């Protein structure tokens, strides 16, 4: 996910970016010192999230938020302010939340998880004697594989001992079941195909289509 930082103080912008270094699912697409820069960067990079100060020279953060909302209806806004009393104004432009300076890492993590469910979640797997982690947000397919669950993600695949049922229960906004032994990332679904009674789903990031059960196909057909 892409984010943009808007603040007229360079130190404040650097602090926000430093806090985000713990989250490799988020990519900073730019910094803006004023509203005009923010508008231009947002138009060029289409960020999913903007963190913006309220008190800025020229157009303030509230007016900027209104402009960004009109131009990019799906964008998420987090206001970062030294003045908690400004929170009500922030919510009047449908902000997703606000943080009070200096930002605490735990507060940022809780807010990001609220806005983007499961965006910070990770699963552990083992390669030889090494323990590695994968972001749940990066998992495209999970399938039962004998006693284990085989997961596929952008940079490879792995076996984990978490059952499909638990993955689906823990991350319902991320996964959807397409077969009794397969769940896939909702956001990766490109289209459904049905040929000679066989149903399949095309996923962004995967070369081969995935088999879909007749029951799942009926449910997915109304959504995709």
CSV table of C-alpha atoms in Angstrom, one decimal:
chain,number,residue,atom,x,y,z
A,1,UNK,CA,0.0,0.0,0.0
A,2,UNK,CA,1.2,3.5,-0.9
A,3,UNK,CA,1.2,6.4,1.5
A,4,UNK,CA,2.0,10.2,1.3
A,5,UNK,CA,3.2,12.4,4.2
A,6,UNK,CA,2.1,16.0,4.3
A,7,UNK,CA,3.6,18.4,6.9
A,8,UNK,CA,5.3,21.8,6.6
A,9,UNK,CA,7.9,20.6,9.2
A,10,UNK,CA,10.7,18.4,7.7
A,11,UNK,CA,11.4,16.8,11.1
A,12,UNK,CA,7.7,15.8,11.5
A,13,UNK,CA,7.7,14.2,8.0
A,14,UNK,CA,10.9,12.2,8.8
A,15,UNK,CA,9.5,10.9,12.0
A,16,UNK,CA,6.4,9.6,10.3
A,17,UNK,CA,8.5,7.8,7.7
A,18,UNK,CA,10.8,6.4,10.4
A,19,UNK,CA,7.7,4.9,12.2
A,20,UNK,CA,6.6,3.3,8.9
A,21,UNK,CA,10.0,1.4,8.4
A,22,UNK,CA,8.6,-1.4,10.6
A,23,UNK,CA,5.8,-2.0,8.0
A,24,UNK,CA,7.1,-3.4,4.7
A,25,UNK,CA,3.6,-3.6,3.2
A,26,UNK,CA,3.6,0.2,3.1
A,27,UNK,CA,5.6,2.2,0.5
A,28,UNK,CA,6.1,6.0,0.8
A,29,UNK,CA,5.4,7.7,-2.5
A,30,UNK,CA,6.4,11.1,-1.4
A,31,UNK,CA,6.6,14.0,1.1
A,32,UNK,CA,4.8,17.3,0.7
A,33,UNK,CA,5.5,20.5,2.6
A,34,UNK,CA,2.3,22.2,1.5
A,35,UNK,CA,-1.1,21.4,0.0
A,36,UNK,CA,-0.2,22.1,-3.6
A,37,UNK,CA,2.7,19.6,-3.5
A,38,UNK,CA,0.4,17.1,-1.9
A,39,UNK,CA,-2.3,17.5,-4.6
A,40,UNK,CA,0.3,17.0,-7.3
A,41,UNK,CA,2.0,13.9,-5.7
A,42,UNK,CA,-1.4,12.3,-5.0
A,43,UNK,CA,-2.5,12.8,-8.7
A,44,UNK,CA,0.7,11.2,-9.9
A,45,UNK,CA,1.0,8.3,-7.5
A,46,UNK,CA,-2.6,7.6,-6.3
A,47,UNK,CA,-1.7,6.8,-2.6
A,48,UNK,CA,-4.0,4.6,-0.6
A,49,UNK,CA,-3.3,6.6,2.6
A,50,UNK,CA,-2.3,10.3,3.3
A,51,UNK,CA,-1.0,11.4,6.7
A,52,UNK,CA,-1.4,15.1,7.0
A,53,UNK,CA,-1.0,17.9,9.4
A,54,UNK,CA,-3.9,20.3,10.1
A,55,UNK,CA,-2.0,23.6,10.6
A,56,UNK,CA,-0.1,24.5,7.4
A,57,UNK,CA,0.5,27.7,5.5
A,58,UNK,CA,-1.9,28.4,2.7
A,59,UNK,CA,-4.6,25.8,2.4
A,60,UNK,CA,-4.8,24.0,5.7
A,61,UNK,CA,-5.1,20.2,6.2
A,62,UNK,CA,-8.8,20.3,6.6
A,63,UNK,CA,-9.3,22.0,3.2
A,64,UNK,CA,-6.7,19.7,1.7
A,65,UNK,CA,-8.5,16.7,3.0
A,66,UNK,CA,-11.7,17.8,1.4
A,67,UNK,CA,-9.9,18.3,-2.0
A,68,UNK,CA,-8.2,14.9,-1.8
A,69,UNK,CA,-11.5,13.2,-0.9
A,70,UNK,CA,-13.2,14.7,-3.9
A,71,UNK,CA,-10.4,13.8,-6.3
A,72,UNK,CA,-9.8,10.3,-4.8
A,73,UNK,CA,-12.9,9.0,-3.1
A,74,UNK,CA,-11.3,5.8,-1.8
A,75,UNK,CA,-8.3,7.5,-0.2
A,76,UNK,CA,-7.8,7.2,3.5
A,77,UNK,CA,-6.9,10.2,5.6
A,78,UNK,CA,-5.0,10.3,8.9
A,79,UNK,CA,-4.6,13.6,10.6
A,80,UNK,CA,-1.4,14.2,12.6
A,81,UNK,CA,-1.7,17.2,14.9
A,82,UNK,CA,-0.3,18.7,18.0
A,83,UNK,CA,-3.8,19.9,18.9
A,84,UNK,CA,-6.3,17.2,19.9
A,85,UNK,CA,-9.2,19.7,19.9
A,86,UNK,CA,-8.9,19.7,16.1
A,87,UNK,CA,-10.0,16.0,15.9
A,88,UNK,CA,-13.7,16.9,15.4
A,89,UNK,CA,-12.8,19.0,12.3
A,90,UNK,CA,-10.8,16.0,11.0
A,91,UNK,CA,-13.8,13.7,11.2
A,92,UNK,CA,-16.0,16.2,9.5
A,93,UNK,CA,-14.1,15.4,6.3
A,94,UNK,CA,-14.5,11.7,6.9
A,95,UNK,CA,-11.0,11.2,8.1
A,96,UNK,CA,-10.1,7.6,9.1
A,97,UNK,CA,-8.5,8.7,12.3
A,98,UNK,CA,-6.1,11.1,13.9
A,99,UNK,CA,-2.8,10.9,15.8
A,100,UNK,CA,-1.4,13.4,18.3
A,101,UNK,CA,2.2,14.5,18.0
A,102,UNK,CA,4.6,13.0,19.0
A,103,UNK,CA,3.2,9.8,17.4
A,104,UNK,CA,3.5,6.6,19.4
A,105,UNK,CA,4.3,3.4,17.5
A,106,UNK,CA,1.6,1.5,19.2
A,107,UNK,CA,-1.0,4.1,18.4
A,108,UNK,CA,0.0,4.1,14.7
A,109,UNK,CA,-0.1,0.3,14.6
A,110,UNK,CA,-3.6,0.1,16.1
A,111,UNK,CA,-4.9,2.7,13.7
A,112,UNK,CA,-3.4,1.1,10.6
A,113,UNK,CA,-4.9,-2.3,11.6
A,114,UNK,CA,-8.3,-0.6,12.1
A,115,UNK,CA,-8.1,1.1,8.7
A,116,UNK,CA,-6.5,-1.7,6.8
A,117,UNK,CA,-7.5,-4.9,8.6
A,118,UNK,CA,-4.7,-7.5,8.7
A,119,UNK,CA,-2.3,-5.2,6.9
A,120,UNK,CA,0.4,-5.7,9.6
A,121,UNK,CA,-0.3,-9.4,10.3
A,122,UNK,CA,2.5,-11.9,9.6
A,123,UNK,CA,2.7,-15.7,9.5
A,124,UNK,CA,5.8,-17.7,10.4
A,125,UNK,CA,7.3,-20.5,8.3
A,126,UNK,CA,10.5,-22.5,8.3
A,127,UNK,CA,13.1,-23.0,5.6
A,128,UNK,CA,15.7,-25.6,6.8
A,129,UNK,CA,16.7,-24.3,10.2
A,130,UNK,CA,15.7,-20.7,9.4
A,131,UNK,CA,12.6,-19.0,10.7
A,132,UNK,CA,11.0,-16.6,8.2
A,133,UNK,CA,7.9,-14.5,8.0
A,134,UNK,CA,5.4,-13.6,5.3
A,135,UNK,CA,2.9,-10.8,5.4
A,136,UNK,CA,-0.7,-12.1,5.3
A,137,UNK,CA,-1.4,-9.3,2.9
A,138,UNK,CA,1.0,-10.9,0.4
A,139,UNK,CA,-0.6,-14.4,0.5
A,140,UNK,CA,-2.5,-15.0,-2.7
A,141,UNK,CA,-3.5,-18.7,-2.3
A,142,UNK,CA,-3.6,-21.1,0.6
A,143,UNK,CA,-4.4,-24.8,0.0
A,144,UNK,CA,-4.5,-27.9,2.2
A,145,UNK,CA,-1.5,-30.1,1.6
A,146,UNK,CA,-1.8,-33.3,3.6
A,147,UNK,CA,-1.1,-32.3,7.2
A,148,UNK,CA,0.0,-28.8,6.3
A,149,UNK,CA,-1.3,-25.7,4.5
A,150,UNK,CA,0.6,-24.7,1.3
A,151,UNK,CA,0.7,-20.9,0.9
A,152,UNK,CA,1.7,-19.0,-2.2
A,153,UNK,CA,2.8,-15.4,-2.3
A,154,UNK,CA,4.6,-13.0,-4.6
A,155,UNK,CA,8.1,-14.1,-3.8
A,156,UNK,CA,7.6,-17.8,-3.4
A,157,UNK,CA,5.7,-20.4,-1.4
A,158,UNK,CA,5.9,-22.2,2.0
A,159,UNK,CA,4.2,-24.8,4.2
A,160,UNK,CA,2.6,-23.7,7.5
A,161,UNK,CA,0.7,-25.7,10.1
A,162,UNK,CA,-2.2,-23.2,10.3
A,163,UNK,CA,-5.5,-24.9,9.0
A,164,UNK,CA,-7.5,-23.2,6.2
A,165,UNK,CA,-10.4,-22.8,8.6
A,166,UNK,CA,-8.4,-20.7,11.0
A,167,UNK,CA,-6.9,-18.6,8.3
A,168,UNK,CA,-10.4,-17.8,7.0
A,169,UNK,CA,-11.7,-17.1,10.5
A,170,UNK,CA,-8.7,-14.9,11.4
A,171,UNK,CA,-8.5,-12.9,8.2
A,172,UNK,CA,-12.0,-12.8,6.7
A,173,UNK,CA,-11.4,-9.5,4.9
A,174,UNK,CA,-8.4,-10.9,3.1
A,175,UNK,CA,-9.4,-14.5,2.1
A,176,UNK,CA,-12.4,-16.0,0.4
A,177,UNK,CA,-13.0,-19.8,0.0
A,178,UNK,CA,-13.2,-21.0,-3.6
A,179,UNK,CA,-13.0,-24.8,-2.9
A,180,UNK,CA,-13.1,-27.0,0.1
A,181,UNK,CA,-9.3,-27.2,0.1
A,182,UNK,CA,-8.5,-23.7,-1.2
A,183,UNK,CA,-8.9,-20.1,-0.1
A,184,UNK,CA,-7.6,-17.1,-2.2
A,185,UNK,CA,-6.9,-13.4,-1.7
A,186,UNK,CA,-10.1,-11.4,-2.5
A,187,UNK,CA,-8.2,-8.4,-3.9
A,188,UNK,CA,-6.3,-10.6,-6.3
A,189,UNK,CA,-9.4,-12.0,-8.1
A,190,UNK,CA,-9.4,-10.8,-11.7
A,191,UNK,CA,-12.3,-12.8,-13.1
A,192,UNK,CA,-14.2,-16.0,-13.1
A,193,UNK,CA,-14.2,-18.5,-15.9
A,194,UNK,CA,-16.7,-21.3,-16.6
A,195,UNK,CA,-16.0,-23.8,-19.4
A,196,UNK,CA,-17.8,-27.1,-20.0
A,197,UNK,CA,-19.0,-27.1,-16.4
A,198,UNK,CA,-15.6,-26.5,-14.9
A,199,UNK,CA,-15.2,-23.3,-12.9
A,200,UNK,CA,-11.9,-21.4,-12.3
A,201,UNK,CA,-10.8,-18.1,-11.0
A,202,UNK,CA,-8.0,-16.0,-12.5
A,203,UNK,CA,-5.7,-14.4,-9.9
A,204,UNK,CA,-3.4,-11.4,-10.3
A,205,UNK,CA,0.1,-12.6,-9.7
A,206,UNK,CA,-0.5,-16.2,-10.5
A,207,UNK,CA,0.2,-17.9,-13.8
A,208,UNK,CA,-2.4,-20.7,-13.5
A,209,UNK,CA,-6.1,-20.4,-12.8
A,210,UNK,CA,-7.5,-22.0,-9.6
A,211,UNK,CA,-10.3,-24.5,-9.5
A,212,UNK,CA,-13.6,-23.2,-8.0
A,213,UNK,CA,-16.3,-25.5,-6.6
A,214,UNK,CA,-19.8,-25.2,-8.0
A,215,UNK,CA,-21.1,-23.9,-4.7
A,216,UNK,CA,-18.4,-21.2,-4.4
A,217,UNK,CA,-18.8,-20.2,-8.0
A,218,UNK,CA,-22.5,-19.4,-7.4
A,219,UNK,CA,-21.5,-17.1,-4.5
A,220,UNK,CA,-18.6,-15.5,-6.3
A,221,UNK,CA,-20.5,-14.9,-9.5
A,222,UNK,CA,-22.6,-12.2,-7.9
A,223,UNK,CA,-19.5,-10.4,-6.7
A,224,UNK,CA,-17.1,-10.6,-9.6
